[in-house]
Each structure stands twice: as C-alpha cells, then as structure tokens.
Short mmCIF file of C-alpha atoms and ligand atoms in Angstrom, two decimals:
data_model
loop_
_atom_site.label_atom_id
_atom_site.label_comp_id
_atom_site.label_asym_id
_atom_site.label_seq_id
_atom_site.Cartn_x
_atom_site.Cartn_y
_atom_site.Cartn_z
CA UNK A 1 -39.26 -4.68 6.20
CA UNK A 2 -35.52 -2.94 5.42
CA UNK A 3 -35.70 0.66 4.85
CA UNK A 4 -33.68 2.21 2.14
CA UNK A 5 -34.70 5.69 2.04
CA UNK A 6 -33.00 7.76 -0.40
CA UNK A 7 -31.08 4.75 -2.12
CA UNK A 8 -30.44 4.44 -5.59
CA UNK A 9 -32.71 5.85 -8.53
CA UNK A 10 -32.14 3.01 -11.05
CA UNK A 11 -35.45 1.50 -12.25
CA UNK A 12 -36.27 -2.09 -12.99
CA UNK A 13 -35.91 -3.48 -16.30
CA UNK A 14 -39.54 -4.48 -16.12
CA UNK A 15 -40.52 -0.74 -15.72
CA UNK A 16 -38.75 0.39 -18.84
CA UNK A 17 -39.80 -2.16 -21.00
CA UNK A 18 -43.49 -2.15 -19.93
CA UNK A 19 -44.46 1.39 -19.59
CA UNK A 20 -44.77 1.93 -23.37
CA UNK A 21 -47.48 -0.42 -23.35
CA UNK A 22 -49.73 0.55 -20.08
CA UNK A 23 -52.47 3.25 -20.72
CA UNK A 24 -52.58 4.86 -17.35
CA UNK A 25 -55.75 6.04 -15.06
CA UNK A 26 -56.73 9.51 -15.08
CA UNK A 27 -53.41 10.52 -17.01
CA UNK A 28 -52.53 12.73 -19.83
CA UNK A 29 -50.11 10.19 -21.22
CA UNK A 30 -48.06 12.63 -23.04
CA UNK A 31 -47.53 14.89 -20.10
CA UNK A 32 -48.06 12.66 -17.13
CA UNK A 33 -45.19 12.38 -14.82
CA UNK A 34 -43.34 9.16 -14.52
CA UNK A 35 -45.28 6.50 -12.58
CA UNK A 36 -43.14 5.06 -9.55
CA UNK A 37 -42.41 1.58 -9.78
CA UNK A 38 -44.02 -0.31 -6.61
CA UNK A 39 -42.31 -3.61 -5.68
CA UNK A 40 -43.56 -4.36 -2.07
CA UNK A 41 -45.80 -3.27 0.66
CA UNK A 42 -46.04 -3.75 4.26
CA UNK A 43 -48.49 -1.84 7.02
CA UNK A 44 -48.51 1.83 5.86
CA UNK A 45 -45.35 1.52 3.40
CA UNK A 46 -44.77 1.22 0.06
CA UNK A 47 -41.09 -0.10 -1.31
CA UNK A 48 -40.19 1.32 -4.79
CA UNK A 49 -38.01 -0.50 -7.04
CA UNK A 50 -34.86 1.59 -6.48
CA UNK A 51 -35.42 0.78 -2.64
CA UNK A 52 -37.08 3.93 -1.48
CA UNK A 53 -39.60 3.43 1.10
CA UNK A 54 -42.72 5.83 1.37
CA UNK A 55 -45.25 6.30 3.73
CA UNK A 56 -48.71 5.79 2.30
CA UNK A 57 -51.15 8.43 2.87
CA UNK A 58 -53.91 7.06 0.26
CA UNK A 59 -54.32 3.37 1.37
CA UNK A 60 -54.69 2.57 -2.45
CA UNK A 61 -57.41 4.79 -3.02
CA UNK A 62 -59.15 3.89 0.32
CA UNK A 63 -58.89 0.30 0.11
CA UNK A 64 -56.07 -1.00 2.56
CA UNK A 65 -57.91 -0.09 5.81
CA UNK A 66 -55.99 -2.69 7.78
CA UNK A 67 -52.65 -1.85 6.31
CA UNK A 68 -50.69 -3.98 3.50
CA UNK A 69 -50.18 -7.42 3.76
CA UNK A 70 -52.31 -8.23 7.13
CA UNK A 71 -51.62 -11.69 8.12
CA UNK A 72 -54.85 -12.82 8.47
CA UNK A 73 -56.08 -11.64 5.38
CA UNK A 74 -53.10 -13.46 3.50
CA UNK A 75 -53.86 -16.69 5.50
CA UNK A 76 -57.37 -16.79 4.27
CA UNK A 77 -56.23 -16.21 0.99
CA UNK A 78 -53.89 -18.91 0.76
CA UNK A 79 -56.47 -21.33 2.38
CA UNK A 80 -59.04 -20.32 -0.37
CA UNK A 81 -56.37 -20.41 -3.17
CA UNK A 82 -55.49 -24.16 -2.33
CA UNK A 83 -59.33 -24.85 -2.25
CA UNK A 84 -60.72 -23.18 -4.82
CA UNK A 85 -59.73 -19.47 -6.46
CA UNK A 86 -62.82 -18.98 -8.50
CA UNK A 87 -65.88 -20.60 -9.71
CA UNK A 88 -68.88 -18.97 -11.67
CA UNK A 89 -71.59 -17.76 -9.71
CA UNK A 90 -74.19 -18.89 -12.31
CA UNK A 91 -75.70 -22.36 -11.06
CA UNK A 92 -72.78 -22.53 -8.27
CA UNK A 93 -72.66 -21.11 -4.94
CA UNK A 94 -69.68 -21.41 -2.60
CA UNK A 95 -69.09 -20.78 1.26
CA UNK A 96 -67.23 -17.59 1.25
CA UNK A 97 -69.93 -15.76 -0.88
CA UNK A 98 -72.76 -16.94 1.23
CA UNK A 99 -71.04 -16.49 4.55
CA UNK A 100 -69.97 -13.06 3.47
CA UNK A 101 -73.70 -11.89 1.86
CA UNK A 102 -75.18 -13.18 5.45
CA UNK A 103 -72.56 -11.16 7.28
CA UNK A 104 -72.99 -8.08 5.23
CA UNK A 105 -76.68 -8.21 5.88
CA UNK A 106 -76.37 -8.67 9.59
CA UNK A 107 -73.92 -5.79 9.85
CA UNK A 108 -76.07 -3.38 7.75
CA UNK A 109 -78.97 -1.49 9.44
CA UNK A 110 -82.84 -2.29 8.59
CA UNK A 111 -83.84 -4.84 6.44
CA UNK A 112 -80.60 -4.51 3.81
CA UNK A 113 -80.38 -8.02 3.69
CA UNK A 114 -80.03 -8.99 -0.35
CA UNK A 115 -76.69 -8.96 -1.55
CA UNK A 116 -75.59 -8.71 -5.29
CA UNK A 117 -72.03 -9.14 -5.71
CA UNK A 118 -69.75 -7.53 -8.41
CA UNK A 119 -66.10 -6.63 -8.91
CA UNK A 120 -65.88 -3.07 -8.68
CA UNK A 121 -67.65 0.04 -7.59
CA UNK A 122 -68.86 1.64 -10.81
CA UNK A 123 -70.48 -1.60 -11.51
CA UNK A 124 -71.95 -1.81 -8.11
CA UNK A 125 -73.45 1.52 -8.94
CA UNK A 126 -74.56 0.49 -12.31
CA UNK A 127 -76.63 -2.37 -10.53
CA UNK A 128 -77.92 -0.35 -8.05
CA UNK A 129 -79.23 2.00 -10.67
CA UNK A 130 -80.54 -0.82 -12.40
CA UNK A 131 -82.40 -2.11 -9.55
CA UNK A 132 -83.93 0.92 -8.77
CA UNK A 133 -85.34 1.42 -12.64
CA UNK A 134 -86.46 -1.80 -12.36
CA UNK A 135 -88.33 -2.05 -9.07
CA UNK A 136 -90.48 0.83 -10.51
CA UNK A 137 -91.15 -0.98 -13.82
CA UNK A 138 -91.71 -4.48 -12.04
CA UNK A 139 -94.56 -2.55 -9.74
CA UNK A 140 -96.29 -1.21 -13.00
CA UNK A 141 -94.80 2.27 -13.13
CA UNK A 142 -93.66 3.87 -16.37
CA UNK A 143 -91.38 6.51 -16.94
CA UNK A 144 -89.37 6.67 -13.82
CA UNK A 145 -86.08 6.69 -15.50
CA UNK A 146 -84.34 9.80 -13.78
CA UNK A 147 -82.14 10.34 -10.74
CA UNK A 148 -81.66 13.10 -8.47
CA UNK A 149 -77.99 13.32 -7.55
CA UNK A 150 -75.79 16.14 -6.15
CA UNK A 151 -72.93 18.44 -7.29
CA UNK A 152 -69.75 17.26 -5.99
CA UNK A 153 -70.50 13.77 -6.11
CA UNK A 154 -68.92 10.97 -7.72
CA UNK A 155 -70.02 7.36 -8.51
CA UNK A 156 -67.71 6.01 -11.09
CA UNK A 157 -66.44 5.66 -14.79
CA UNK A 158 -68.81 3.90 -16.29
CA UNK A 159 -71.44 5.47 -18.44
CA UNK A 160 -74.51 5.11 -15.79
CA UNK A 161 -72.31 6.02 -13.01
CA UNK A 162 -70.72 8.80 -14.66
CA UNK A 163 -74.59 10.43 -15.61
CA UNK A 164 -75.33 10.38 -11.73
CA UNK A 165 -71.89 12.20 -10.87
CA UNK A 166 -71.45 15.77 -10.87
CA UNK A 167 -71.10 16.52 -14.67
CA UNK A 168 -70.29 20.30 -14.26
CA UNK A 169 -67.55 20.14 -12.15
CA UNK A 170 -66.43 16.63 -11.93
CA UNK A 171 -63.77 14.98 -14.20
CA UNK A 172 -66.63 13.52 -16.67
CA UNK A 173 -67.90 17.13 -17.98
CA UNK A 174 -66.84 16.37 -21.61
CA UNK A 175 -69.46 13.51 -21.58
CA UNK A 176 -72.41 15.75 -20.42
CA UNK A 177 -74.13 15.95 -23.78
CA UNK A 178 -73.73 12.23 -24.45
CA UNK A 179 -75.36 10.99 -21.22
CA UNK A 180 -79.00 10.62 -20.08
CA UNK A 181 -79.87 13.66 -18.12
CA UNK A 182 -80.48 13.69 -14.45
CA UNK A 183 -81.33 16.28 -12.00
CA UNK A 184 -77.79 17.37 -10.23
CA UNK A 185 -78.49 19.48 -7.36
CA UNK A 186 -76.82 21.08 -4.37
CA UNK A 187 -77.14 18.65 -1.23
CA UNK A 188 -80.10 20.00 0.39
CA UNK A 189 -78.25 21.81 3.67
CA UNK A 190 -79.41 25.22 3.24
CA UNK A 191 -82.73 26.89 2.78
CA UNK A 192 -82.71 27.59 -0.76
CA UNK A 193 -81.14 24.17 -1.78
CA UNK A 194 -83.85 22.70 0.38
CA UNK A 195 -86.39 24.48 -1.54
CA UNK A 196 -84.77 23.48 -5.05
CA UNK A 197 -84.44 19.85 -3.93
CA UNK A 198 -88.13 19.86 -2.69
CA UNK A 199 -89.33 21.77 -5.93
CA UNK A 200 -87.76 19.00 -8.23
CA UNK A 201 -89.60 16.37 -6.26
CA UNK A 202 -92.89 18.32 -6.17
CA UNK A 203 -92.81 18.67 -9.98
CA UNK A 204 -91.13 15.73 -11.20
CA UNK A 205 -91.27 12.80 -8.41
CA UNK A 206 -93.22 10.59 -11.29
CA UNK A 207 -90.32 10.75 -13.42
CA UNK A 208 -87.64 9.83 -10.68
CA UNK A 209 -86.59 6.51 -9.81
CA UNK A 210 -84.27 7.18 -6.93
CA UNK A 211 -81.98 9.69 -5.09
CA UNK A 212 -78.42 8.87 -5.20
CA UNK A 213 -75.73 10.37 -2.47
CA UNK A 214 -72.33 9.57 -0.98
CA UNK A 215 -73.43 9.81 2.66
CA UNK A 216 -71.33 12.29 4.79
CA UNK A 217 -68.32 12.71 2.74
CA UNK A 218 -67.99 13.01 -1.31
CA UNK A 219 -64.86 11.46 -1.84
CA UNK A 220 -63.35 11.94 -5.61
CA UNK A 221 -65.73 15.20 -6.10
CA UNK A 222 -63.68 16.95 -3.56
CA UNK A 223 -63.56 15.43 -0.22
CA UNK A 224 -66.77 17.52 0.89
CA UNK A 225 -68.23 16.44 4.15
CA UNK A 226 -72.15 17.33 5.00
CA UNK A 227 -73.96 16.89 7.88
CA UNK A 228 -76.09 13.91 8.88
CA UNK A 229 -79.12 15.98 9.10
CA UNK A 230 -78.90 16.26 5.33
CA UNK A 231 -79.37 12.31 5.00
CA UNK A 232 -82.29 12.36 7.38
CA UNK A 233 -83.94 14.92 5.16
CA UNK A 234 -83.17 12.88 2.06
CA UNK A 235 -84.69 9.83 3.89
CA UNK A 236 -88.07 12.08 4.61
CA UNK A 237 -88.31 13.39 1.28
CA UNK A 238 -88.00 9.97 -0.26
CA UNK A 239 -90.80 8.38 1.71
CA UNK A 240 -92.85 11.52 1.18
CA UNK A 241 -92.52 11.56 -2.39
CA UNK A 242 -92.49 7.96 -2.56
CA UNK A 243 -88.55 7.59 -4.61
CA UNK A 244 -86.12 5.10 -3.54
CA UNK A 245 -83.06 6.39 -1.88
CA UNK A 246 -79.42 4.80 -2.91
CA UNK A 247 -76.48 5.37 -0.45
CA UNK A 248 -73.12 4.71 -2.23
CA UNK A 249 -70.77 3.89 0.55
CA UNK A 250 -67.90 2.54 -1.57
CA UNK A 251 -65.54 5.07 -0.04
CA UNK A 252 -67.45 5.78 3.39
CA UNK A 253 -68.15 2.01 4.06
CA UNK A 254 -66.00 0.19 6.80
CA UNK A 255 -65.26 2.56 9.21
CA UNK A 256 -63.50 5.63 6.94
CA UNK A 257 -65.88 8.26 8.44
CA UNK A 258 -66.09 6.85 11.88
CA UNK A 259 -68.83 4.37 12.17
CA UNK A 260 -68.98 1.03 10.21
CA UNK A 261 -71.24 2.82 7.94
CA UNK A 262 -71.93 6.51 7.24
CA UNK A 263 -75.76 5.78 7.36
CA UNK A 264 -75.31 4.73 11.06
CA UNK A 265 -74.13 8.36 11.74
CA UNK A 266 -77.75 9.55 10.74
CA UNK A 267 -79.59 6.49 11.79
CA UNK A 268 -81.11 6.41 8.27
CA UNK A 269 -81.48 3.08 6.40
CA UNK A 270 -81.38 3.53 2.37
CA UNK A 271 -83.06 1.22 0.05
CA UNK A 272 -80.02 0.16 -1.60
CA UNK A 273 -76.31 0.65 -0.38
CA UNK A 274 -73.15 0.09 -2.58
CA UNK A 275 -70.09 -1.33 -1.05
CA UNK A 276 -66.65 -1.99 -2.45
CA UNK A 277 -62.93 -0.62 -2.08
CA UNK A 278 -62.19 -1.32 2.03
CA UNK A 279 -64.54 -4.56 1.58
CA UNK A 280 -61.68 -6.84 0.89
CA UNK A 281 -59.33 -5.00 2.95
CA UNK A 282 -57.62 -3.63 -0.15
CA UNK A 283 -56.47 -6.99 -1.61
CA UNK A 284 -58.86 -7.97 -4.29
CA UNK A 285 -61.54 -6.38 -6.27
CA UNK A 286 -64.89 -7.06 -5.15
CA UNK A 287 -67.92 -4.87 -4.49
CA UNK A 288 -71.54 -5.39 -3.39
CA UNK A 289 -75.42 -3.76 -4.24
CA UNK A 290 -77.49 -4.60 -1.03
CA UNK A 291 -81.24 -4.23 -1.38
CA UNK A 292 -83.67 -3.94 1.04
CA UNK A 293 -85.97 -6.58 1.35
CA UNK A 294 -88.78 -4.51 -0.38
CA UNK A 295 -86.70 -3.93 -3.38
CA UNK A 296 -85.95 -7.80 -3.91
CA UNK A 297 -89.63 -8.66 -3.57
CA UNK A 298 -90.30 -6.46 -6.58
CA UNK A 299 -88.26 -8.93 -8.64
CA UNK A 300 -89.72 -12.02 -7.02
CA UNK A 301 -92.10 -13.25 -9.84
CA UNK A 302 -93.54 -16.17 -11.92
CA UNK A 303 -92.39 -13.79 -14.67
CA UNK A 304 -88.94 -14.25 -15.90
CA UNK A 305 -89.10 -10.72 -17.37
CA UNK A 306 -89.14 -9.55 -13.75
CA UNK A 307 -85.67 -11.11 -12.95
CA UNK A 308 -82.44 -8.73 -12.67
CA UNK A 309 -80.56 -9.62 -15.63
CA UNK A 310 -76.99 -8.88 -14.51
CA UNK A 311 -74.08 -11.26 -13.74
CA UNK A 312 -70.47 -10.18 -13.86
CA UNK A 313 -68.31 -13.10 -15.11
CA UNK A 314 -66.27 -12.75 -11.94
CA UNK A 315 -69.00 -11.78 -9.34
CA UNK A 316 -68.46 -13.37 -5.88
CA UNK A 317 -65.11 -14.41 -6.91
CA UNK A 318 -64.16 -16.85 -4.34
CA UNK A 319 -60.61 -15.54 -3.23
CA UNK A 320 -62.16 -12.19 -2.89
CA UNK A 321 -65.16 -13.12 -0.82
CA UNK A 322 -62.67 -14.86 1.62
CA UNK A 323 -60.23 -11.70 1.72
CA UNK A 324 -63.81 -9.95 2.73
CA UNK A 325 -64.62 -12.30 5.36
CA UNK A 326 -61.15 -12.00 6.70
CA UNK A 327 -61.39 -8.33 6.75
CA UNK A 328 -64.64 -8.45 8.52
CA UNK A 329 -63.04 -10.64 11.19
CA UNK A 330 -60.33 -7.98 11.81
CA UNK A 331 -63.11 -5.18 12.40
CA UNK A 332 -64.27 -7.69 15.15
CA UNK A 333 -60.95 -8.72 16.51
CA UNK A 334 -59.09 -5.54 16.07
CA UNK A 335 -59.87 -1.87 17.43
CA UNK A 336 -60.43 -0.39 13.98
CA UNK A 337 -63.15 2.23 14.89
CA UNK A 338 -61.04 3.15 17.92
CA UNK A 339 -57.94 3.65 15.46
CA UNK A 340 -60.43 5.67 13.43
CA UNK A 341 -61.16 8.02 16.06
CA UNK A 342 -57.74 8.28 17.44
CA UNK A 343 -56.59 9.02 13.43
CA UNK A 344 -59.11 11.77 13.52
CA UNK A 345 -57.86 13.41 16.63
CA UNK A 346 -54.61 13.44 15.61
CA UNK A 347 -55.06 14.53 12.22
CA UNK A 348 -57.26 17.82 13.54
CA UNK A 349 -54.57 18.69 15.78
CA UNK A 350 -51.58 18.14 13.22
CA UNK A 351 -53.26 19.70 10.09
CA UNK A 352 -54.86 22.87 12.00
CA UNK A 353 -51.37 24.74 11.64
CA UNK A 354 -52.16 24.77 7.88
CA UNK A 355 -55.24 26.63 8.15
CA UNK A 356 -53.35 30.06 8.53
CA UNK A 357 -51.02 29.26 5.83
CA UNK A 358 -51.16 31.46 2.64
CA UNK A 359 -53.22 29.66 -0.09
CA UNK A 360 -54.97 27.69 2.26
CA UNK A 361 -58.94 27.84 1.76
CA UNK A 362 -60.04 25.13 4.67
CA UNK A 363 -58.87 22.38 6.87
CA UNK A 364 -61.23 19.67 7.38
CA UNK A 365 -61.29 16.10 8.95
CA UNK A 366 -63.96 13.69 9.33
CA UNK A 367 -63.22 10.20 10.82
CA UNK A 368 -60.04 8.92 8.85
CA UNK A 369 -60.30 11.60 6.25
CA UNK A 370 -58.09 14.65 6.57
CA UNK A 371 -58.29 17.46 3.92
CA UNK A 372 -56.41 20.57 3.18
CA UNK A 373 -58.20 22.55 0.73
CA UNK A 374 -55.93 25.02 -1.21
CA UNK A 375 -57.22 27.90 -3.44
CA UNK A 376 -55.80 26.19 -6.13
CA UNK A 377 -52.91 23.97 -7.35
CA UNK A 378 -50.92 24.88 -10.59
CA UNK A 379 -48.71 22.01 -10.89
CA UNK A 380 -50.41 18.90 -9.52
CA UNK A 381 -47.61 16.67 -10.79
CA UNK A 382 -44.67 18.81 -9.11
CA UNK A 383 -46.72 18.88 -6.12
CA UNK A 384 -46.86 15.13 -6.03
CA UNK A 385 -43.26 14.60 -6.55
CA UNK A 386 -42.46 16.95 -3.71
CA UNK A 387 -44.28 14.54 -1.34
CA UNK A 388 -42.47 11.91 -2.74
CA UNK A 389 -38.91 13.61 -2.20
CA UNK A 390 -40.28 14.04 1.29
CA UNK A 391 -40.87 10.28 1.77
CA UNK A 392 -44.74 10.41 1.52
CA UNK A 393 -47.05 8.92 -1.10
CA UNK A 394 -49.90 11.88 -1.08
CA UNK A 395 -52.17 12.16 -4.20
CA UNK A 396 -53.65 15.47 -4.17
CA UNK A 397 -56.24 16.48 -6.92
CA UNK A 398 -58.24 19.22 -8.09
CA UNK A 399 -57.57 21.61 -5.46
CA UNK A 400 -57.11 19.22 -2.37
CA UNK A 401 -54.54 17.71 -0.73
CA UNK A 402 -56.01 14.82 1.57
CA UNK A 403 -55.08 11.79 3.79
CA UNK A 404 -56.97 8.63 3.85
CA UNK A 405 -54.51 6.42 5.61
CA UNK A 406 -54.59 2.89 6.81
CA UNK A 407 -56.36 2.50 10.05
CA UNK A 408 -53.51 0.90 11.34
CA UNK A 409 -51.12 3.47 10.55
CA UNK A 410 -48.81 4.17 13.57
CA UNK A 411 -48.53 7.71 15.14
CA UNK A 412 -45.20 8.86 13.87
CA UNK A 413 -46.03 7.48 10.32
CA UNK A 414 -49.22 9.69 10.43
CA UNK A 415 -47.17 12.50 11.90
CA UNK A 416 -44.55 12.33 9.12
CA UNK A 417 -47.69 12.75 6.54
CA UNK A 418 -48.91 15.56 8.39
CA UNK A 419 -45.86 17.35 8.85
CA UNK A 420 -44.96 16.79 5.18
CA UNK A 421 -48.16 18.48 4.17
CA UNK A 422 -47.62 21.45 6.28
CA UNK A 423 -43.96 21.68 5.22
CA UNK A 424 -44.68 21.44 1.16
CA UNK A 425 -47.44 24.00 1.40
CA UNK A 426 -45.16 26.57 3.62
CA UNK A 427 -42.29 26.04 1.27
C1 PLP X 501 -68.17 6.83 -3.84
C2 PLP X 501 -67.48 6.17 -4.89
N1 PLP X 501 -68.56 5.26 -5.89
C3 PLP X 501 -68.09 4.63 -7.03
C4 PLP X 501 -66.54 4.43 -7.12
C5 PLP X 501 -66.08 3.96 -8.24
O1 PLP X 501 -65.35 2.71 -7.86
P1 PLP X 501 -64.43 1.96 -8.67
O2 PLP X 501 -63.21 2.81 -8.97
O3 PLP X 501 -64.04 0.56 -8.16
O4 PLP X 501 -65.01 1.48 -10.19
C6 PLP X 501 -65.55 5.45 -6.39
C7 PLP X 501 -64.40 5.20 -6.52
O5 PLP X 501 -63.41 5.98 -6.19
C8 PLP X 501 -66.13 6.15 -5.25
O6 PLP X 501 -65.62 6.92 -4.44
#
C-alpha cells in the first residue's frame, strides 16, 4: 500500500455532500469534530481520502483481529457472494451457518452448544436476557424478571442491554428512570462487595433471572479488568442460589484477553454466552447467543408458547457466517494467541513509562488491551485530533486512552502507537 502521510488535506466530494445527512454515533452533532473520511484499509492501516495513512490502535471497535483485508476472509466472502449472499433463516438453513454453529459449539467450553444468530452485539444481549427470562417461565417459575449486573458494565445500546449496563456512570444515565430496574452492584472482588452481592442473592434470588457480566474486562464502561476468581465466585453463587449466569464475551471473545474466550481463564462455564465483534474478523455484522443444553431443553416442548420467539431478518447472514468460518480458520492456521501474548508483553513494557507522568492515574494491560487511565480528559476531541496528527488512530473515551490493536500488528506499528501515547500525554 502506498503511503502518503502528511499529504494534501482536500476532502472527497462525497464527504462534503453526504455529511449533512448522517447522524453519527455517540456524538453531539453540533460540536463534534469532523470525522475522518476513510477510503482504504490494509493490515493495521487506514488510508484517508487526502492520502494520509494512520496506524490503527482500535481495530474498528475491537473487531478486526486479523487486521484489515485478510486475503483468506476475502476469498471466502467472494466465494459465498457468488453462491448465495443471504437467504432468510426461517424455513431455510445453509452450510455456512450450520458449520459455524458446530464450530462455535466445539470451541466453547462445556455444553454451550446451541447457537442463536443475530446481527449485532446489543441484539445478542437482548436475546440472552430473553432466553433467561423465558427459561424460568417455561420451567414454571413466575416473578424472575430482574438481573444482577455490575458497575462499569456495558452491554449495548438497545433498551434491555442498556438496563443491565452501568446506569450511574455509564453513557445511558439519562435513561435510568425509563428502564426496568435491576441490581447494579460492584463486582464481588472485595469483602464488602462480596457481602453486598451475597446479600442481594440471599434476599431476592426468587426475583432474579440471571447474573450478567463481561468476563475479565469491562470494555466500553472504562476498560477495567478483574481477576478470574471473581468469575469463579459468580459461578458458585449462581449455582448456590439457582440463578443463571450470562457472560457477555462480545468484547473479550476471540483472543482479546489472551485465551480464545475469557471464561477459559477462570475455567468457568456460563449458562449463556454472547459473541460478536471479532466473530467475523471485522468484516460483516454478526452475533451469536450460545446456550447450554439445559437452557435449550427448557424451550423443547409440545407447547408452541414455550418457543423462543425471536428472529432477526438478517440472522445467520450467509456472507457473515462465511466470514466467521474463515476467521476461525485463521485462529487455527495462524498463531493468533501467541501474537496476543507478544502484544501484551510489548504494550506492558512500552506503556509503563506513562505511569509516572503527570495526570496519569493508572497503566494496565490485559492480553491485547492496553490502557492508560488519566485523572481526567478535558477536551477529548482535541486529544483525538493530536493522535491523528501523529499518524495514529486512537479513540480515547471517558478518562481512558486505550489500545486494542489487530493481533497481526507489526512490532514497529505497535511501537508507534505506544510512543505517540507517551508523547501526547507528556506534551
Ligand atoms: C461487551 C459488549 N456487549 C455488547 C456490545 C454491543 O455490541 P453492538 O455495538 O454490536 O450492538 C458491546 C459493544 O461495544 C460490548 O463491548
């Protein structure tokens, strides 16, 4: 790919003509800094309309784990596009979806072996919540309609997913009074948080359908990490009080925290797991909600009312499933988890000097997630623009600057990202 860093700043005609008609994510449209027009990607690089080339520190919201435009995924997509891009999943099934379901079931631990496909992470979470609610209803329990979830958690932007996210600190605080009220607790990692957690289960277990958690790393809620022992505790408590356990692995799944799935680090099998983001290696939208056999069996009945009434139009899209199968091939044929370990080591060493800098609250690394937490960020738009000036695409949010690069990122590209973070904080 030709590099033209620092080239002209003229923007494309489509950019000027189209921008007045789009509504951008998580943006105050009146004050948001101009978005960057991207025209091409390759590996860990994003090329802008004016020829500038940025090293990507985000992997497109943690999806592009193999880097952009991997030839193996592209070839699989081209084959599938010629055969059948999409058919509805009602009344029809196809090889890419069934193969993917079989492979996911084989990769996930325990008897997590029934896969319900959808097209986004938020919807996968909605389906998980719905499965949990209906599981109890189908088994004859009434009143189990609440969830235990955690401060710092983020599970998506749809109503149900927002309600199990952190509604105090999180981005959806304004909706707090409009959503069903769940138990939003501190993760049970300290004596007092364990006591509170146990107390809620002791007092309200018969109202609780499930515990919902992002295992090991809470992503959009602040890039906070916790110990695998917390997950073991959740599993034990869920068993003791007979509530379900849902792991939202939409961020952590597919190697991001160092193992293929975060639940492996604790040796814990959740009752339901949600997957998305890196599932297709960052090429097409696809998500999966995977249930253990016992959950599925609660829906297995002669009564039509016991069925799971859900079916997104584009569920199990054949192109997306072909991309996901190709992505799983790459986890088998290329040394992804070794690359994650190498990234982890490099980021730990290269971000460490930030720890002593003024305004830096914490530096932490888990798998291929590197975080520099600041006391505060006053002008996030200006900070993001500074990174772009330095040739890096890094998107701080809240008070954190983070890196979640592609696992295929070259050592010198990663070094550029970590150096830029140090340089910008120090300036
Ligand atoms: C843990 C987790 N759950 C759910 C979601 C929502 O996924 P989507 O944006 O695809 O709806 C996200 C997105 O960042 C996430 O990180």
